[in-house]
mmCIF file of C-alpha atoms and ligand atoms in Angstrom:
data_model
loop_
_atom_site.group_PDB
_atom_site.id
_atom_site.type_symbol
_atom_site.label_atom_id
_atom_site.label_comp_id
_atom_site.label_asym_id
_atom_site.label_seq_id
_atom_site.Cartn_x
_atom_site.Cartn_y
_atom_site.Cartn_z
ATOM 1 C CA MET A 1 -66.038 4.847 -11.638
ATOM 2 C CA LYS A 2 -66.968 5.571 -7.917
ATOM 3 C CA THR A 3 -65.396 2.890 -5.652
ATOM 4 C CA VAL A 4 -66.233 4.168 -2.264
ATOM 5 C CA PRO A 5 -69.884 3.783 -1.266
ATOM 6 C CA ASP A 6 -71.803 7.013 -0.618
ATOM 7 C CA HIS A 7 -74.077 4.992 2.061
ATOM 8 C CA LEU A 8 -72.562 2.211 4.089
ATOM 9 C CA ALA A 9 -74.720 0.445 6.231
ATOM 10 C CA ILE A 10 -73.538 -2.238 8.959
ATOM 11 C CA ILE A 11 -75.662 -4.914 10.782
ATOM 12 C CA LEU A 12 -73.810 -4.891 14.039
ATOM 13 C CA ASP A 13 -74.115 -8.535 15.142
ATOM 14 C CA GLY A 14 -72.322 -11.033 17.239
ATOM 15 C CA ASN A 15 -72.102 -8.704 20.646
ATOM 16 C CA GLY A 16 -73.546 -11.963 22.595
ATOM 17 C CA ARG A 17 -71.191 -14.324 21.192
ATOM 18 C CA TRP A 18 -68.344 -12.373 21.491
ATOM 19 C CA ALA A 19 -69.070 -11.900 25.379
ATOM 20 C CA LYS A 20 -70.034 -15.733 25.724
ATOM 21 C CA ARG A 21 -66.555 -16.649 24.077
ATOM 22 C CA ARG A 22 -65.030 -14.548 27.118
ATOM 23 C CA GLY A 23 -67.490 -16.080 29.657
ATOM 24 C CA LEU A 24 -68.814 -12.533 30.210
ATOM 25 C CA PRO A 25 -72.613 -11.409 30.485
ATOM 26 C CA ARG A 26 -74.178 -10.517 26.922
ATOM 27 C CA LEU A 27 -74.475 -6.778 28.030
ATOM 28 C CA MET A 28 -70.760 -6.541 28.236
ATOM 29 C CA GLY A 29 -70.607 -7.557 24.712
ATOM 30 C CA HIS A 30 -73.186 -4.719 23.755
ATOM 31 C CA ARG A 31 -70.980 -2.415 25.856
ATOM 32 C CA ALA A 32 -67.869 -3.284 23.786
ATOM 33 C CA GLY A 33 -70.073 -3.099 20.489
ATOM 34 C CA LEU A 34 -71.001 0.480 21.392
ATOM 35 C CA ARG A 35 -67.434 1.500 22.159
ATOM 36 C CA LYS A 36 -66.446 0.022 18.747
ATOM 37 C CA LEU A 37 -68.949 2.077 17.103
ATOM 38 C CA GLU A 38 -67.498 5.242 18.403
ATOM 39 C CA GLU A 39 -64.336 4.351 16.537
ATOM 40 C CA MET A 40 -65.846 3.270 13.469
ATOM 41 C CA VAL A 41 -67.631 6.499 12.852
ATOM 42 C CA ARG A 42 -64.232 8.120 12.784
ATOM 43 C CA LEU A 43 -62.799 5.557 10.587
ATOM 44 C CA VAL A 44 -65.447 5.690 8.232
ATOM 45 C CA LYS A 45 -65.458 9.434 7.853
ATOM 46 C CA ARG A 46 -61.995 9.105 6.980
ATOM 47 C CA GLN A 47 -62.820 6.820 4.255
ATOM 48 C CA GLY A 48 -64.738 9.628 2.645
ATOM 49 C CA ILE A 49 -68.189 7.903 3.213
ATOM 50 C CA ARG A 50 -71.031 10.367 3.415
ATOM 51 C CA TYR A 51 -73.736 8.428 5.167
ATOM 52 C CA PHE A 52 -73.000 5.605 7.829
ATOM 53 C CA SER A 53 -76.018 3.752 9.294
ATOM 54 C CA VAL A 54 -75.973 1.053 11.855
ATOM 55 C CA TYR A 55 -78.453 -1.582 12.816
ATOM 56 C CA ALA A 56 -78.517 -1.435 16.567
ATOM 57 C CA PHE A 57 -81.868 -2.357 17.536
ATOM 58 C CA SER A 58 -84.637 -4.073 15.708
ATOM 59 C CA THR A 59 -88.416 -4.139 16.218
ATOM 60 C CA GLU A 60 -87.930 -7.814 16.984
ATOM 61 C CA ASN A 61 -85.161 -7.105 19.558
ATOM 62 C CA TRP A 62 -87.877 -6.509 22.148
ATOM 63 C CA ASN A 63 -88.340 -10.019 22.357
ATOM 64 C CA ARG A 64 -85.249 -10.460 24.207
ATOM 65 C CA PRO A 65 -85.032 -10.880 28.056
ATOM 66 C CA LYS A 66 -86.201 -7.740 29.636
ATOM 67 C CA MET A 67 -82.851 -7.359 31.538
ATOM 68 C CA GLU A 68 -80.972 -7.312 27.919
ATOM 69 C CA VAL A 69 -83.579 -5.027 26.581
ATOM 70 C CA ASP A 70 -83.366 -2.605 29.501
ATOM 71 C CA GLY A 71 -79.626 -2.860 29.365
ATOM 72 C CA LEU A 72 -79.426 -2.014 25.973
ATOM 73 C CA MET A 73 -81.735 0.900 26.444
ATOM 74 C CA SER A 74 -79.278 2.226 29.027
ATOM 75 C CA LEU A 75 -76.202 1.805 27.044
ATOM 76 C CA PHE A 76 -77.924 3.927 24.302
ATOM 77 C CA ARG A 77 -78.602 6.523 26.924
ATOM 78 C CA TYR A 78 -74.962 6.529 27.863
ATOM 79 C CA TYR A 79 -73.606 6.512 24.295
ATOM 80 C CA ILE A 80 -75.817 9.384 23.299
ATOM 81 C CA ARG A 81 -74.966 11.534 26.049
ATOM 82 C CA HIS A 82 -71.424 11.104 25.994
ATOM 83 C CA LYS A 83 -70.339 10.569 22.473
ATOM 84 C CA VAL A 84 -72.507 13.244 20.798
ATOM 85 C CA ASP A 85 -70.031 15.882 21.045
ATOM 86 C CA ALA A 86 -66.976 13.848 19.657
ATOM 87 C CA ILE A 87 -69.262 12.880 16.913
ATOM 88 C CA LYS A 88 -70.147 16.600 16.484
ATOM 89 C CA ALA A 89 -66.458 17.476 16.484
ATOM 90 C CA GLU A 90 -66.076 15.091 13.562
ATOM 91 C CA GLY A 91 -68.547 16.967 11.461
ATOM 92 C CA GLY A 92 -71.160 14.110 12.099
ATOM 93 C CA ARG A 93 -74.932 14.604 12.232
ATOM 94 C CA ILE A 94 -76.553 12.119 14.209
ATOM 95 C CA ARG A 95 -80.045 10.842 12.839
ATOM 96 C CA PHE A 96 -82.464 7.957 14.183
ATOM 97 C CA ALA A 97 -84.142 5.572 11.831
ATOM 98 C CA GLY A 98 -86.977 3.234 13.412
ATOM 99 C CA ARG A 99 -90.408 3.587 15.199
ATOM 100 C CA ARG A 100 -90.632 6.336 17.855
ATOM 101 C CA GLU A 101 -93.264 4.225 19.716
ATOM 102 C CA ASN A 102 -91.995 1.916 22.686
ATOM 103 C CA ILE A 103 -88.692 3.911 23.024
ATOM 104 C CA PRO A 104 -88.523 5.061 26.725
ATOM 105 C CA ALA A 105 -89.554 8.820 26.972
ATOM 106 C CA ASP A 106 -86.108 9.900 28.678
ATOM 107 C CA LEU A 107 -84.193 8.122 25.488
ATOM 108 C CA LEU A 108 -86.484 9.526 22.906
ATOM 109 C CA GLU A 109 -85.837 13.114 24.454
ATOM 110 C CA MET A 110 -81.862 12.368 24.416
ATOM 111 C CA MET A 111 -82.418 11.237 20.688
ATOM 112 C CA ARG A 112 -84.312 14.541 19.775
ATOM 113 C CA TRP A 113 -81.338 16.448 21.653
ATOM 114 C CA ALA A 114 -78.836 14.633 19.705
ATOM 115 C CA GLU A 115 -80.519 15.348 16.230
ATOM 116 C CA GLU A 116 -80.836 19.023 17.246
ATOM 117 C CA ARG A 117 -77.467 19.497 18.527
ATOM 118 C CA THR A 118 -75.836 18.072 15.235
ATOM 119 C CA ALA A 119 -78.287 19.260 12.691
ATOM 120 C CA GLY A 120 -75.688 21.687 11.231
ATOM 121 C CA GLU A 121 -72.933 18.987 10.509
ATOM 122 C CA THR A 122 -72.355 18.090 7.022
ATOM 123 C CA THR A 123 -69.437 15.931 6.767
ATOM 124 C CA ILE A 124 -71.150 12.666 7.505
ATOM 125 C CA ASP A 125 -74.499 11.620 8.574
ATOM 126 C CA PHE A 126 -74.343 8.931 11.157
ATOM 127 C CA ILE A 127 -77.723 7.141 11.393
ATOM 128 C CA LEU A 128 -78.659 4.899 14.406
ATOM 129 C CA CYS A 129 -81.392 2.525 13.543
ATOM 130 C CA LEU A 130 -83.044 1.877 16.632
ATOM 131 C CA ASN A 131 -86.443 0.052 16.984
ATOM 132 C CA TYR A 132 -86.056 -0.177 13.217
ATOM 133 C CA GLY A 133 -87.654 -2.829 11.140
ATOM 134 C CA GLY A 134 -88.029 -2.641 7.341
ATOM 135 C CA ARG A 135 -91.584 -4.062 7.314
ATOM 136 C CA ALA A 136 -92.587 -1.428 10.308
ATOM 137 C CA GLU A 137 -90.965 1.268 7.996
ATOM 138 C CA VAL A 138 -92.955 0.459 4.806
ATOM 139 C CA LEU A 139 -96.311 0.097 6.786
ATOM 140 C CA ASP A 140 -95.554 3.193 8.771
ATOM 141 C CA ALA A 141 -94.906 4.953 5.203
ATOM 142 C CA VAL A 142 -98.083 3.432 3.932
ATOM 143 C CA ASN A 143 -100.292 4.757 6.925
ATOM 144 C CA ALA A 144 -98.868 8.132 6.735
ATOM 145 C CA LEU A 145 -99.467 8.555 3.154
ATOM 146 C CA LEU A 146 -103.151 7.221 3.489
ATOM 147 C CA GLU A 147 -103.437 9.947 6.351
ATOM 148 C CA SER A 148 -102.163 12.659 4.266
ATOM 149 C CA GLY A 149 -105.092 11.977 1.785
ATOM 150 C CA HIS A 150 -103.101 10.765 -1.037
ATOM 151 C CA ARG A 151 -105.308 9.788 -3.907
ATOM 152 C CA GLY A 152 -104.850 7.769 -7.038
ATOM 153 C CA PRO A 153 -102.026 5.190 -7.788
ATOM 154 C CA VAL A 154 -99.010 5.371 -5.508
ATOM 155 C CA THR A 155 -95.439 5.701 -6.791
ATOM 156 C CA GLU A 156 -92.361 4.853 -5.332
ATOM 157 C CA ALA A 157 -91.577 8.435 -4.785
ATOM 158 C CA ASP A 158 -94.756 8.964 -3.090
ATOM 159 C CA LEU A 159 -93.978 6.301 -0.507
ATOM 160 C CA ARG A 160 -90.451 7.334 -0.051
ATOM 161 C CA ARG A 161 -91.730 10.630 1.114
ATOM 162 C CA PHE A 162 -92.819 9.215 4.310
ATOM 163 C CA PHE A 163 -89.902 7.133 5.105
ATOM 164 C CA TYR A 164 -88.009 7.783 8.156
ATOM 165 C CA LEU A 165 -85.342 9.479 6.385
ATOM 166 C CA PRO A 166 -86.491 10.289 2.928
ATOM 167 C CA ASP A 167 -83.198 12.321 1.551
ATOM 168 C CA VAL A 168 -81.016 9.304 2.611
ATOM 169 C CA PRO A 169 -79.773 7.295 -0.557
ATOM 170 C CA ASP A 170 -80.110 3.737 -0.577
ATOM 171 C CA PRO A 171 -77.341 1.601 0.899
ATOM 172 C CA ASP A 172 -74.797 0.912 -1.356
ATOM 173 C CA LEU A 173 -73.170 -1.759 0.549
ATOM 174 C CA ILE A 174 -74.478 -3.778 3.627
ATOM 175 C CA VAL A 175 -72.189 -5.317 5.708
ATOM 176 C CA ARG A 176 -73.167 -8.047 8.316
ATOM 177 C CA THR A 177 -70.634 -9.114 11.092
ATOM 178 C CA SER A 178 -70.671 -12.463 13.009
ATOM 179 C CA GLY A 179 -71.414 -14.991 10.395
ATOM 180 C CA GLU A 180 -75.435 -14.931 9.761
ATOM 181 C CA LEU A 181 -76.311 -14.655 6.133
ATOM 182 C CA ARG A 182 -79.496 -12.659 6.189
ATOM 183 C CA LEU A 183 -81.200 -8.999 6.578
ATOM 184 C CA SER A 184 -83.072 -9.455 9.609
ATOM 185 C CA ASN A 185 -85.654 -6.833 8.546
ATOM 186 C CA PHE A 186 -82.769 -4.052 7.855
ATOM 187 C CA TRP A 187 -83.416 -1.696 5.036
ATOM 188 C CA LEU A 188 -85.653 -4.125 3.212
ATOM 189 C CA TRP A 189 -86.929 -1.358 0.462
ATOM 190 C CA GLU A 190 -83.808 0.327 0.373
ATOM 191 C CA ALA A 191 -81.699 -2.855 -0.118
ATOM 192 C CA ALA A 192 -83.251 -3.403 -3.581
ATOM 193 C CA TYR A 193 -79.884 -3.149 -5.241
ATOM 194 C CA SER A 194 -77.226 -2.899 -2.378
ATOM 195 C CA GLU A 195 -74.174 -5.021 -2.593
ATOM 196 C CA PHE A 196 -73.755 -7.570 0.392
ATOM 197 C CA TYR A 197 -70.604 -8.377 2.505
ATOM 198 C CA PHE A 198 -70.701 -10.933 5.141
ATOM 199 C CA THR A 199 -67.865 -11.551 7.699
ATOM 200 C CA ASP A 200 -67.484 -13.981 10.355
ATOM 201 C CA ILE A 201 -65.585 -11.287 12.742
ATOM 202 C CA HIS A 202 -67.870 -10.345 15.742
ATOM 203 C CA TRP A 203 -68.948 -6.800 15.852
ATOM 204 C CA PRO A 204 -66.696 -5.834 18.966
ATOM 205 C CA ASP A 205 -63.764 -7.153 16.979
ATOM 206 C CA PHE A 206 -64.339 -5.419 13.552
ATOM 207 C CA ASP A 207 -61.423 -3.087 13.220
ATOM 208 C CA GLU A 208 -60.035 -0.819 10.453
ATOM 209 C CA ALA A 209 -58.385 -3.647 8.569
ATOM 210 C CA ALA A 210 -62.029 -5.475 8.382
ATOM 211 C CA LEU A 211 -63.645 -2.109 7.268
ATOM 212 C CA ARG A 212 -60.792 -2.049 4.659
ATOM 213 C CA THR A 213 -61.233 -5.464 3.484
ATOM 214 C CA ALA A 214 -64.998 -5.043 3.041
ATOM 215 C CA LEU A 215 -64.378 -1.638 1.001
ATOM 216 C CA GLU A 216 -61.865 -3.178 -1.266
ATOM 217 C CA ASP A 217 -64.276 -5.967 -1.908
ATOM 218 C CA TYR A 218 -66.949 -3.550 -2.768
ATOM 219 C CA ALA A 219 -64.651 -1.521 -4.956
ATOM 220 C CA GLY A 220 -64.370 -4.585 -7.063
ATOM 221 C CA ARG A 221 -68.088 -5.357 -7.575
ATOM 222 C CA GLU A 222 -69.756 -4.678 -10.886
ATOM 223 C CA ARG A 223 -73.325 -2.890 -10.262
ATOM 224 C CA ARG A 224 -75.734 -3.354 -13.216
ATOM 225 C CA TYR A 225 -79.057 -2.463 -11.717
ATOM 226 C CA GLY A 226 -80.759 -4.904 -14.151
ATOM 227 C CA GLY A 227 -78.828 -3.080 -17.302
ATOM 228 C CA LEU A 228 -76.175 -4.791 -19.180
ATOM 229 C CA LYS A 229 -72.337 -4.604 -18.406
ATOM 230 C CA SER A 230 -71.003 -1.263 -18.929
HETATM 231 C C1 IPE B 1 -76.230 -7.525 18.167
HETATM 232 O O1 IPE B 1 -75.523 -8.587 19.026
HETATM 233 C C2 IPE B 1 -76.829 -6.393 18.979
HETATM 234 C C3 IPE B 1 -78.204 -6.605 19.110
HETATM 235 C C4 IPE B 1 -79.232 -6.989 18.168
HETATM 236 C C5 IPE B 1 -78.937 -5.671 19.906
HETATM 237 P P1 IPE B 1 -76.206 -9.734 19.482
HETATM 238 O O2 IPE B 1 -77.006 -9.491 20.775
HETATM 239 O O3 IPE B 1 -77.352 -10.159 18.231
HETATM 240 O O4 IPE B 1 -75.255 -10.751 19.234
HETATM 241 P P2 IPE B 1 -75.393 -12.389 19.191
HETATM 242 O O5 IPE B 1 -75.971 -12.745 17.662
HETATM 243 O O6 IPE B 1 -76.364 -12.855 20.120
HETATM 244 O O7 IPE B 1 -74.011 -13.008 19.187
HETATM 245 C C1 IPE B 2 -80.348 -7.930 13.921
HETATM 246 O O1 IPE B 2 -79.520 -8.879 14.735
HETATM 247 C C2 IPE B 2 -80.430 -6.988 14.634
HETATM 248 C C3 IPE B 2 -79.504 -5.984 14.842
HETATM 249 C C4 IPE B 2 -78.047 -6.392 15.017
HETATM 250 C C5 IPE B 2 -79.846 -4.925 15.726
HETATM 251 P P1 IPE B 2 -80.232 -10.092 15.559
HETATM 252 O O2 IPE B 2 -79.364 -10.913 16.127
HETATM 253 O O3 IPE B 2 -81.269 -9.512 16.256
HETATM 254 O O4 IPE B 2 -80.864 -11.053 14.067
HETATM 255 P P2 IPE B 2 -81.228 -12.490 14.335
HETATM 256 O O5 IPE B 2 -82.325 -12.648 15.293
HETATM 257 O O6 IPE B 2 -80.217 -13.268 14.245
HETATM 258 O O7 IPE B 2 -81.986 -12.467 12.845
HETATM 259 MG MG1 MG B 3 -77.498 -11.493 16.893
#
């Protein structure tokens, strides 16, 4: 039996609480969170995981104070500009999932640049979910399907063709840090049969040991997909 997830997804939560606990501004928490991400791509790759997606900014996160949103966008700019080559060197292909509207034009341009620059890499797909919402993804797919002139009943495969990353397999394991027990609009459709793992650790404190613990827990799960025990 395959015990390592093919697609690991992480909801990067708790940057704000991490900062608060240290008496720092929230943005310092986000900065620490992005730094942690850099290290995690390497660790996840070393585990032999083929697809690694992270929830970095949701369609609802625009509701935060402008200063925090602007700060986050700048951190994404910085991260993309400075980390693409390191990820490429690891054999990482950078991809983005989410609505492209609303993202500042210069950041969008950098995202395209990062995707192009790493398009030939095949060791690990590193997927940044930015302005991502599961409901938005389904709606965007429905609208694109209608626009395509599709006639007749819609199958799962028809709809999936219009998802942000149709070729990426559904997440096998979804990890959420920082204690909240919810999906918050992440991979809604794709999470139908995902396994879940929750930890109280704030994202910037999530480390190799925490990753191993989550993966060990996953390895002990029995996935049945509605069928009977194998
Ligand atoms: C996760 O950390 C990062 C984003 C949602 C952008 P939070 O900012 O949600 O941190 P908490 O939940 O307030 O601690
Ligand atoms: C989910 O975290 C979104 C990301 C981690 C990007 P939030 O902190 O926004 O979620 P809620 O508000 O606690 O549900
Ligand atoms: Mg949060």
